[in-house]
Structures are given as structure tokens and as C-alpha cells.
Amino acid sequence: MVQYHRPELDRVFGAVADPTRRAILDALARGPARITDLARPFPVSLNAISKHVKILERAGLVARDVVGREHYCRLETERLREAAAWLERHKAFWESRLDALARHVTKRRQAERRAAVRRRGDAGAAHARARTGASR
Amino acid sequence: MVQYHRPELDRVFGAVADPTRRAILDALARGPARITDLARPFPVSLNAISKHVKILERAGLVARDVVGREHYCRLETERLREAAAWLERHKAFWESRLDALARHVTKRRQAERRAAVRRRGDAGAAHARARTGASR
DNA sequence: ACATAATTCAACCGAATGGTTCAATATCAT
DNA sequence: ATGATATTGAACCATTCGGTTGAATTATGT
């Protein structure tokens, strides 16, 4: 179940981790656009957008058609599909595992409670004493 | 359709963009584990893993229960669900848009061909001249 | 009490990011 | 030919990242 390193996933997830790049992808969903068009709504330089597009390209999320001096960018959905599949698969798996664990813990808790009642007192097992995290 | 900046997505996608962190998540799918347990399979220092876990925590993908000196980490699926939903939604939207564009282009191509035939010669429109990208 | 174990903190390092500015290149329009 | 337009290249900067090492902190076992 633990698979070997897949650099495409690094690049795809790395690419969509940036809000500007997600916005660029959204813009491209409206149809192909040139670098200049893509850059217009953003408060950053044209060069910055050019770099972002290059990153999206390396991630395989965007392709470009060069027409004279103009570069038309368009979405490329295959890699996105792969990334979505990875997330979906893991989400499903993790959730089922968590359910299984929850059932297991519940069963163990019941067993512990019965044992504690038998012995009387000291109802708190180590698990119950855990100060649960998310401290920030 | 273009939504405002969602930093959780930055953090979640950023977190899963790293192969070591994806592997940690996979390990945690087998059940809660301490930092030391998580670190064992990796060729990097314990400190490095500690940092990775902290990043996963900030992304909301992992929570920890501190029991004495031991930190038990476990998966937290909510944020993952959100990220998966984002990808799914966009994947679906982009694919439908691409289909629509394809239909549109096809129709336009047919119209152009008819026009070209009427005029005779010079069949190549600008679009057809585009040297398609993915040049690396 | 004391050594050991589990973890973080702090400082550091090199490489990658996201941004800038100022050319350079190539194409289009006149 | 000339000038404007679209884009990249190159150099630079501050910050973040992924990693290290060494010391500090806290809890456990004897």
C-alpha cells in the first residue's frame, strides 16, 4: 500500500499549493489565455506570472501553444485527475481505517470499563489521561 | 466560481507535496504512532521527522495525543476531505469546460473549412499554425 | 537519586521559492 | 527600417524548506 516515490505528485501538489497558481488555473478554466491576459488581474509583475505558468507547465497542469509572439496557455487535466485520484483513494482508505480503529477502541474501552468495575476504583486508563493535542 | 484565498488549502497541498510526509501519512493510516516509530523507516534524522509532523499538524492532517514523554500521532481526515473536494470539484469543472471548448472548436473548424473551400486555397488558420508546446 | 529515553529548541546550512528589475529576443504593425 | 508588444533570461533579494548537529526539557525505569 505504501508506494514508491512519485515525483509527479510532488510537482502537482506543489503547484496547486500556491494561491496565485490556483487562481491562474481557475482563469484558464474559462478558456485559453495568453500570459499577459493571465497576469492582468494580479498585483504582481508579468515575470512572476510567467514563472508561475512555467511551474504549472512542469507539473503537467498547463500546456501552451505558441502563436507568433503570443503564448496561449490551456489546461491539461490528466495530471490533475491523477492527483485527485490519489487524494480520493487515500481519503477513503484513511477514513475506513479510522472507523476500524474507532470500533476497536470502543470495544477495548468497554472491556476496560468492565475490568475496572470488577476491580473497583482507578477508572482512568492511560488513554483517558492523554491530554489531547491541537495545542495551537 | 473563483473563490477568495483559502490558506488551509495552501497548507494541505503544501504538506502532501512532500514524499516523506505522504509516507508518514500512509504509515499513520495503519494506526497511531509515536514520532520515534514514524522516524524509524526513514533515512533522515528524528528531528527532521519531528518537523515534518509539525507541518502535517499545522495543515490539520495530523493530531497528537501526548502521553507522558510520548507523542501519539493520528490522522485527522477533515482537511484532507476538503482538499479532495477542491480537486474533485475543479477536475469536474475543468473537464466539462474543456469538453465545451472542444465542441466549440470543432464547430469553428468546420465553419472555417467550409469558408476555405468556398474561397479555395490557404486552408491553414492561425490555430492550425500553432506549434504546440510541451517543448521540454 | 540517576541514567536513559522521547521529544523539542536553537542555530546553522544549502537549495528552492516567490518576488523584483533590467535587459534580450522575437514578432507584429506601420 | 522603426517602434511597440509579448515573452523570456539573468541577476538579485528575502524567506522558506528540508536537512543537520548539539543542547535543553521532561518523563520513565531502576
GROMACS .gro file of C-alpha atoms (C1' of nucleotides) in nm:
model
  332
    1MET     CA    1   0.000   0.000   0.000
    2VAL     CA    2   0.294   0.232   0.058
    3GLN     CA    3   0.406   0.311  -0.292
    4TYR     CA    4   0.737   0.432  -0.421
    5HIS     CA    5   0.817   0.792  -0.476
    6ARG     CA    6   0.610   0.963  -0.743
    7PRO     CA    7   0.765   1.297  -0.834
    8GLU     CA    8   0.464   1.397  -1.049
    9LEU     CA    9   0.263   1.414  -0.729
   10ASP     CA   10   0.528   1.633  -0.569
   11ARG     CA   11   0.503   1.871  -0.860
   12VAL     CA   12   0.125   1.871  -0.893
   13PHE     CA   13   0.058   1.921  -0.523
   14GLY     CA   14   0.341   2.170  -0.503
   15ALA     CA   15   0.189   2.361  -0.792
   16VAL     CA   16  -0.163   2.384  -0.650
   17ALA     CA   17  -0.027   2.474  -0.306
   18ASP     CA   18   0.011   2.834  -0.424
   19PRO     CA   19  -0.299   3.058  -0.429
   20THR     CA   20  -0.183   3.257  -0.731
   21ARG     CA   21  -0.135   2.940  -0.928
   22ARG     CA   22  -0.476   2.808  -0.822
   23ALA     CA   23  -0.624   3.135  -0.943
   24ILE     CA   24  -0.440   3.103  -1.274
   25LEU     CA   25  -0.586   2.754  -1.316
   26ASP     CA   26  -0.931   2.892  -1.243
   27ALA     CA   27  -0.880   3.162  -1.504
   28LEU     CA   28  -0.773   2.902  -1.757
   29ALA     CA   29  -1.090   2.706  -1.691
   30ARG     CA   30  -1.266   2.991  -1.874
   31GLY     CA   31  -1.064   2.912  -2.182
   32PRO     CA   32  -0.711   2.953  -2.320
   33ALA     CA   33  -0.534   3.277  -2.237
   34ARG     CA   34  -0.202   3.446  -2.303
   35ILE     CA   35   0.049   3.517  -2.030
   36THR     CA   36  -0.045   3.885  -2.045
   37ASP     CA   37  -0.413   3.805  -2.005
   38LEU     CA   38  -0.340   3.579  -1.711
   39ALA     CA   39  -0.123   3.841  -1.546
   40ARG     CA   40  -0.371   4.130  -1.570
   41PRO     CA   41  -0.584   4.052  -1.260
   42PHE     CA   42  -0.282   4.002  -1.033
   43PRO     CA   43  -0.091   4.260  -0.838
   44VAL     CA   44   0.244   4.106  -0.929
   45SER     CA   45   0.474   4.153  -1.225
   46LEU     CA   46   0.431   3.982  -1.558
   47ASN     CA   47   0.754   3.794  -1.498
   48ALA     CA   48   0.618   3.648  -1.176
   49ILE     CA   49   0.318   3.513  -1.366
   50SER     CA   50   0.542   3.381  -1.640
   51LYS     CA   51   0.730   3.185  -1.373
   52HIS     CA   52   0.408   3.054  -1.219
   53VAL     CA   53   0.290   2.934  -1.557
   54LYS     CA   54   0.621   2.759  -1.610
   55ILE     CA   55   0.574   2.576  -1.280
   56LEU     CA   56   0.221   2.475  -1.378
   57GLU     CA   57   0.363   2.354  -1.707
   58ARG     CA   58   0.635   2.145  -1.542
   59ALA     CA   59   0.364   1.996  -1.320
   60GLY     CA   60   0.177   1.898  -1.636
   61LEU     CA   61  -0.130   2.102  -1.542
   62VAL     CA   62  -0.096   2.352  -1.826
   63ALA     CA   63   0.020   2.332  -2.186
   64ARG     CA   64   0.095   2.617  -2.419
   65ASP     CA   65   0.052   2.685  -2.788
   66VAL     CA   66   0.292   2.942  -2.922
   67VAL     CA   67   0.138   3.155  -3.195
   68GLY     CA   68   0.386   3.412  -3.311
   69ARG     CA   69   0.490   3.614  -3.010
   70GLU     CA   70   0.185   3.509  -2.812
   71HIS     CA   71   0.180   3.205  -2.584
   72TYR     CA   72  -0.166   3.058  -2.542
   73CYS     CA   73  -0.200   2.854  -2.223
   74ARG     CA   74  -0.463   2.590  -2.167
   75LEU     CA   75  -0.550   2.336  -1.900
   76GLU     CA   76  -0.420   1.984  -1.918
   77THR     CA   77  -0.638   1.767  -1.694
   78GLU     CA   78  -0.459   1.433  -1.688
   79ARG     CA   79  -0.219   1.506  -1.402
   80LEU     CA   80  -0.492   1.677  -1.208
   81ARG     CA   81  -0.700   1.363  -1.247
   82GLU     CA   82  -0.413   1.159  -1.104
   83ALA     CA   83  -0.372   1.387  -0.806
   84ALA     CA   84  -0.745   1.383  -0.739
   85ALA     CA   85  -0.738   1.006  -0.758
   86TRP     CA   86  -0.452   0.990  -0.507
   87LEU     CA   87  -0.638   1.208  -0.261
   88GLU     CA   88  -0.966   1.024  -0.308
   89ARG     CA   89  -0.807   0.686  -0.266
   90HIS     CA   90  -0.625   0.787   0.049
   91LYS     CA   91  -0.918   0.972   0.192
   92ALA     CA   92  -1.134   0.664   0.152
   93PHE     CA   93  -0.868   0.434   0.293
   94TRP     CA   94  -0.788   0.656   0.590
   95GLU     CA   95  -1.150   0.702   0.674
   96SER     CA   96  -1.215   0.330   0.670
   97ARG     CA   97  -0.907   0.271   0.885
   98LEU     CA   98  -1.021   0.537   1.130
   99ASP     CA   99  -1.361   0.375   1.151
  100ALA     CA  100  -1.198   0.041   1.219
  101LEU     CA  101  -0.979   0.195   1.488
  102ALA     CA  102  -1.275   0.369   1.646
  103ARG     CA  103  -1.465   0.042   1.665
  104HIS     CA  104  -1.159  -0.127   1.811
  105VAL     CA  105  -1.105   0.144   2.074
  106THR     CA  106  -1.472   0.137   2.168
  107LYS     CA  107  -1.454  -0.235   2.220
  108ARG     CA  108  -1.136  -0.201   2.425
  109ARG     CA  109  -1.289   0.079   2.633
  110GLN     CA  110  -1.586  -0.138   2.713
  111ALA     CA  111  -1.357  -0.422   2.816
  112GLU     CA  112  -1.157  -0.185   3.034
  113ARG     CA  113  -1.464  -0.046   3.198
  114ARG     CA  114  -1.586  -0.392   3.282
  115ALA     CA  115  -1.245  -0.480   3.426
  116ALA     CA  116  -1.233  -0.156   3.625
  117VAL     CA  117  -1.576  -0.217   3.770
  118ARG     CA  118  -1.467  -0.563   3.870
  119ARG     CA  119  -1.159  -0.423   4.049
  120ARG     CA  120  -1.334  -0.106   4.171
  121GLY     CA  121  -1.171   0.245   4.151
  122ASP     CA  122  -0.894   0.381   3.925
  123ALA     CA  123  -1.121   0.401   3.621
  124GLY     CA  124  -0.876   0.610   3.408
  125ALA     CA  125  -0.661   0.415   3.169
  126ALA     CA  126  -0.352   0.570   3.010
  127HIS     CA  127  -0.550   0.658   2.702
  128ALA     CA  128  -0.803   0.854   2.903
  129ARG     CA  129  -0.525   1.051   3.073
  130ALA     CA  130  -0.386   1.173   2.738
  131ARG     CA  131  -0.418   1.548   2.713
  132THR     CA  132  -0.534   1.570   2.359
  133GLY     CA  133  -0.326   1.781   2.126
  134ALA     CA  134  -0.402   2.055   1.872
  135SER     CA  135  -0.245   2.284   2.133
  136ARG     CA  136  -0.211   2.575   1.887
  137MET     CA  137  -1.658   3.049  -0.915
  138VAL     CA  138  -1.318   3.200  -0.835
  139GLN     CA  139  -1.309   3.197  -0.461
  140TYR     CA  140  -1.103   3.402  -0.221
  141HIS     CA  141  -0.779   3.288  -0.077
  142ARG     CA  142  -0.800   2.978   0.142
  143PRO     CA  143  -0.478   2.933   0.336
  144GLU     CA  144  -0.584   2.587   0.461
  145LEU     CA  145  -0.556   2.468   0.102
  146ASP     CA  146  -0.209   2.619   0.076
  147ARG     CA  147  -0.107   2.428   0.384
  148VAL     CA  148  -0.273   2.097   0.298
  149PHE     CA  149  -0.144   2.086  -0.059
  150GLY     CA  150   0.193   2.209   0.057
  151ALA     CA  151   0.203   1.932   0.316
  152VAL     CA  152   0.122   1.649   0.077
  153ALA     CA  153   0.362   1.785  -0.183
  154ASP     CA  154   0.649   1.622   0.008
  155PRO     CA  155   0.709   1.248  -0.042
  156THR     CA  156   0.832   1.192   0.313
  157ARG     CA  157   0.519   1.349   0.450
  158ARG     CA  158   0.298   1.143   0.221
  159ALA     CA  159   0.478   0.835   0.351
  160ILE     CA  160   0.422   0.946   0.711
  161LEU     CA  161   0.053   0.983   0.637
  162ASP     CA  162   0.048   0.635   0.488
  163ALA     CA  163   0.217   0.499   0.798
  164LEU     CA  164  -0.039   0.669   1.019
  165ALA     CA  165  -0.317   0.507   0.823
  166ARG     CA  166  -0.206   0.184   0.990
  167GLY     CA  167  -0.284   0.338   1.326
  168PRO     CA  168  -0.146   0.593   1.573
  169ALA     CA  169   0.229   0.604   1.612
  170ARG     CA  170   0.491   0.795   1.808
  171ILE     CA  171   0.742   1.026   1.645
  172THR     CA  172   1.012   0.765   1.702
  173ASP     CA  173   0.805   0.494   1.536
  174LEU     CA  174   0.735   0.720   1.242
  175ALA     CA  175   1.100   0.810   1.205
  176ARG     CA  176   1.235   0.453   1.208
  177PRO     CA  177   1.177   0.366   0.838
  178PHE     CA  178   1.330   0.689   0.709
  179PRO     CA  179   1.693   0.762   0.635
  180VAL     CA  180   1.671   1.107   0.793
  181SER     CA  181   1.714   1.226   1.149
  182LEU     CA  182   1.445   1.214   1.413
  183ASN     CA  183   1.442   1.591   1.420
  184ALA     CA  184   1.361   1.605   1.052
  185ILE     CA  185   1.060   1.379   1.109
  186SER     CA  186   0.955   1.586   1.407
  187LYS     CA  187   0.949   1.890   1.180
  188HIS     CA  188   0.752   1.706   0.912
  189VAL     CA  189   0.494   1.601   1.167
  190LYS     CA  190   0.465   1.959   1.285
  191ILE     CA  191   0.394   2.069   0.929
  192LEU     CA  192   0.129   1.799   0.891
  193GLU     CA  193  -0.020   1.917   1.218
  194ARG     CA  194  -0.032   2.282   1.110
  195ALA     CA  195  -0.202   2.162   0.792
  196GLY     CA  196  -0.463   1.991   1.008
  197LEU     CA  197  -0.388   1.647   0.865
  198VAL     CA  198  -0.250   1.504   1.188
  199ALA     CA  199  -0.331   1.543   1.555
  200ARG     CA  200  -0.129   1.426   1.850
  201ASP     CA  201  -0.205   1.289   2.195
  202VAL     CA  202   0.072   1.346   2.443
  203VAL     CA  203   0.105   1.060   2.692
  204GLY     CA  204   0.393   1.125   2.924
  205ARG     CA  205   0.701   1.176   2.714
  206GLU     CA  206   0.548   1.002   2.415
  207HIS     CA  207   0.356   1.184   2.141
  208TYR     CA  208   0.099   0.968   1.967
  209CYS     CA  209   0.011   1.097   1.623
  210ARG     CA  210  -0.304   1.009   1.438
  211LEU     CA  211  -0.473   1.107   1.114
  212GLU     CA  212  -0.726   1.385   1.103
  213THR     CA  213  -0.932   1.348   0.786
  214GLU     CA  214  -1.141   1.663   0.773
  215ARG     CA  215  -0.889   1.887   0.595
  216LEU     CA  216  -0.797   1.606   0.364
  217ARG     CA  217  -1.162   1.573   0.274
  218GLU     CA  218  -1.173   1.945   0.192
  219ALA     CA  219  -0.867   1.924  -0.029
  220ALA     CA  220  -1.004   1.619  -0.208
  221ALA     CA  221  -1.330   1.804  -0.260
  222TRP     CA  222  -1.146   2.104  -0.406
  223LEU     CA  223  -0.961   1.887  -0.653
  224GLU     CA  224  -1.269   1.687  -0.747
  225ARG     CA  225  -1.480   1.994  -0.799
  226HIS     CA  226  -1.219   2.162  -1.015
  227LYS     CA  227  -1.137   1.849  -1.205
  228ALA     CA  228  -1.502   1.806  -1.294
  229PHE     CA  229  -1.544   2.172  -1.385
  230TRP     CA  230  -1.230   2.189  -1.595
  231GLU     CA  231  -1.316   1.873  -1.778
  232SER     CA  232  -1.664   1.998  -1.862
  233ARG     CA  233  -1.517   2.328  -1.978
  234LEU     CA  234  -1.263   2.150  -2.193
  235ASP     CA  235  -1.537   1.943  -2.348
  236ALA     CA  236  -1.735   2.255  -2.423
  237LEU     CA  237  -1.430   2.420  -2.577
  238ALA     CA  238  -1.357   2.112  -2.785
  239ARG     CA  239  -1.711   2.113  -2.921
  240HIS     CA  240  -1.683   2.485  -2.992
  241VAL     CA  241  -1.350   2.450  -3.169
  242THR     CA  242  -1.479   2.160  -3.374
  243LYS     CA  243  -1.776   2.364  -3.484
  244ARG     CA  244  -1.550   2.659  -3.565
  245ARG     CA  245  -1.312   2.436  -3.757
  246GLN     CA  246  -1.598   2.304  -3.965
  247ALA     CA  247  -1.716   2.657  -4.036
  248GLU     CA  248  -1.362   2.757  -4.133
  249ARG     CA  249  -1.322   2.460  -4.359
  250ARG     CA  250  -1.647   2.543  -4.533
  251ALA     CA  251  -1.535   2.904  -4.574
  252ALA     CA  252  -1.193   2.795  -4.700
  253VAL     CA  253  -1.345   2.564  -4.953
  254ARG     CA  254  -1.569   2.846  -5.071
  255ARG     CA  255  -1.263   3.078  -5.113
  256ARG     CA  256  -1.026   2.799  -5.230
  257GLY     CA  257  -0.662   2.775  -5.101
  258ASP     CA  258  -0.498   2.898  -4.776
  259ALA     CA  259  -0.665   2.632  -4.563
  260GLY     CA  260  -0.444   2.692  -4.253
  261ALA     CA  261  -0.597   2.916  -3.989
  262ALA     CA  262  -0.381   3.073  -3.717
  263HIS     CA  263  -0.479   2.797  -3.480
  264ALA     CA  264  -0.357   2.528  -3.714
  265ARG     CA  265  -0.022   2.705  -3.748
  266ALA     CA  266   0.044   2.695  -3.373
  267ARG     CA  267   0.347   2.483  -3.292
  268THR     CA  268   0.205   2.301  -2.996
  269GLY     CA  269   0.402   2.334  -2.676
  270ALA     CA  270   0.524   2.088  -2.411
  271SER     CA  271   0.861   2.171  -2.563
  272ARG     CA  272   1.058   2.023  -2.270
  273DA     C1'  273   1.871   0.983   4.301
  274DC     C1'  274   2.029   0.870   3.832
  275DA     C1'  275   2.085   0.723   3.384
  276DT     C1'  276   1.815   0.670   2.978
  277DA     C1'  277   1.454   0.764   2.652
  278DA     C1'  278   1.126   1.079   2.370
  279DT     C1'  279   1.086   1.495   2.212
  280DT     C1'  280   1.163   1.978   2.112
  281DC     C1'  281   1.456   2.407   2.073
  282DA     C1'  282   1.811   2.668   1.863
  283DA     C1'  283   2.144   2.760   1.543
  284DC     C1'  284   2.310   2.675   1.123
  285DC     C1'  285   2.344   2.531   0.609
  286DG     C1'  286   2.244   2.491   0.113
  287DA     C1'  287   1.887   2.490  -0.210
  288DA     C1'  288   1.441   2.624  -0.363
  289DT     C1'  289   1.050   2.994  -0.372
  290DG     C1'  290   0.827   3.397  -0.493
  291DG     C1'  291   0.920   3.819  -0.592
  292DT     C1'  292   1.170   4.219  -0.814
  293DT     C1'  293   1.427   4.487  -1.205
  294DC     C1'  294   1.660   4.540  -1.618
  295DA     C1'  295   1.799   4.360  -2.033
  296DA     C1'  296   1.748   4.049  -2.455
  297DT     C1'  297   1.478   3.825  -2.812
  298DA     C1'  298   1.135   3.767  -3.133
  299DT     C1'  299   0.720   3.917  -3.360
  300DC     C1'  300   0.385   4.243  -3.531
  301DA     C1'  301   0.228   4.690  -3.730
  302DT     C1'  302   0.329   5.100  -3.978
  303DA     C1'  303   1.361   5.018  -4.111
  304DT     C1'  304   1.134   5.164  -3.671
  305DG     C1'  305   0.887   5.129  -3.286
  306DA     C1'  306   0.573   4.891  -2.999
  307DT     C1'  307   0.425   4.430  -2.797
  308DA     C1'  308   0.475   3.958  -2.583
  309DT     C1'  309   0.759   3.691  -2.363
  310DT     C1'  310   1.176   3.500  -2.159
  311DG     C1'  311   1.656   3.539  -1.945
  312DA     C1'  312   1.960   3.678  -1.592
  313DA     C1'  313   2.085   3.865  -1.174
  314DC     C1'  314   1.949   3.968  -0.739
  315DC     C1'  315   1.689   3.961  -0.271
  316DA     C1'  316   1.437   3.792   0.134
  317DT     C1'  317   1.207   3.396   0.302
  318DT     C1'  318   1.101   2.925   0.340
  319DC     C1'  319   1.233   2.443   0.324
  320DG     C1'  320   1.442   2.021   0.433
  321DG     C1'  321   1.808   1.879   0.646
  322DT     C1'  322   2.187   1.866   1.002
  323DT     C1'  323   2.403   1.882   1.493
  324DG     C1'  324   2.409   1.973   1.976
  325DA     C1'  325   2.188   2.110   2.387
  326DA     C1'  326   1.763   2.153   2.671
  327DT     C1'  327   1.338   1.960   2.863
  328DT     C1'  328   1.057   1.625   3.052
  329DA     C1'  329   0.925   1.155   3.180
  330DT     C1'  330   1.040   0.676   3.279
  331DG     C1'  331   1.262   0.270   3.496
  332DT     C1'  332   1.560   0.101   3.837
   0.00000   0.00000   0.00000
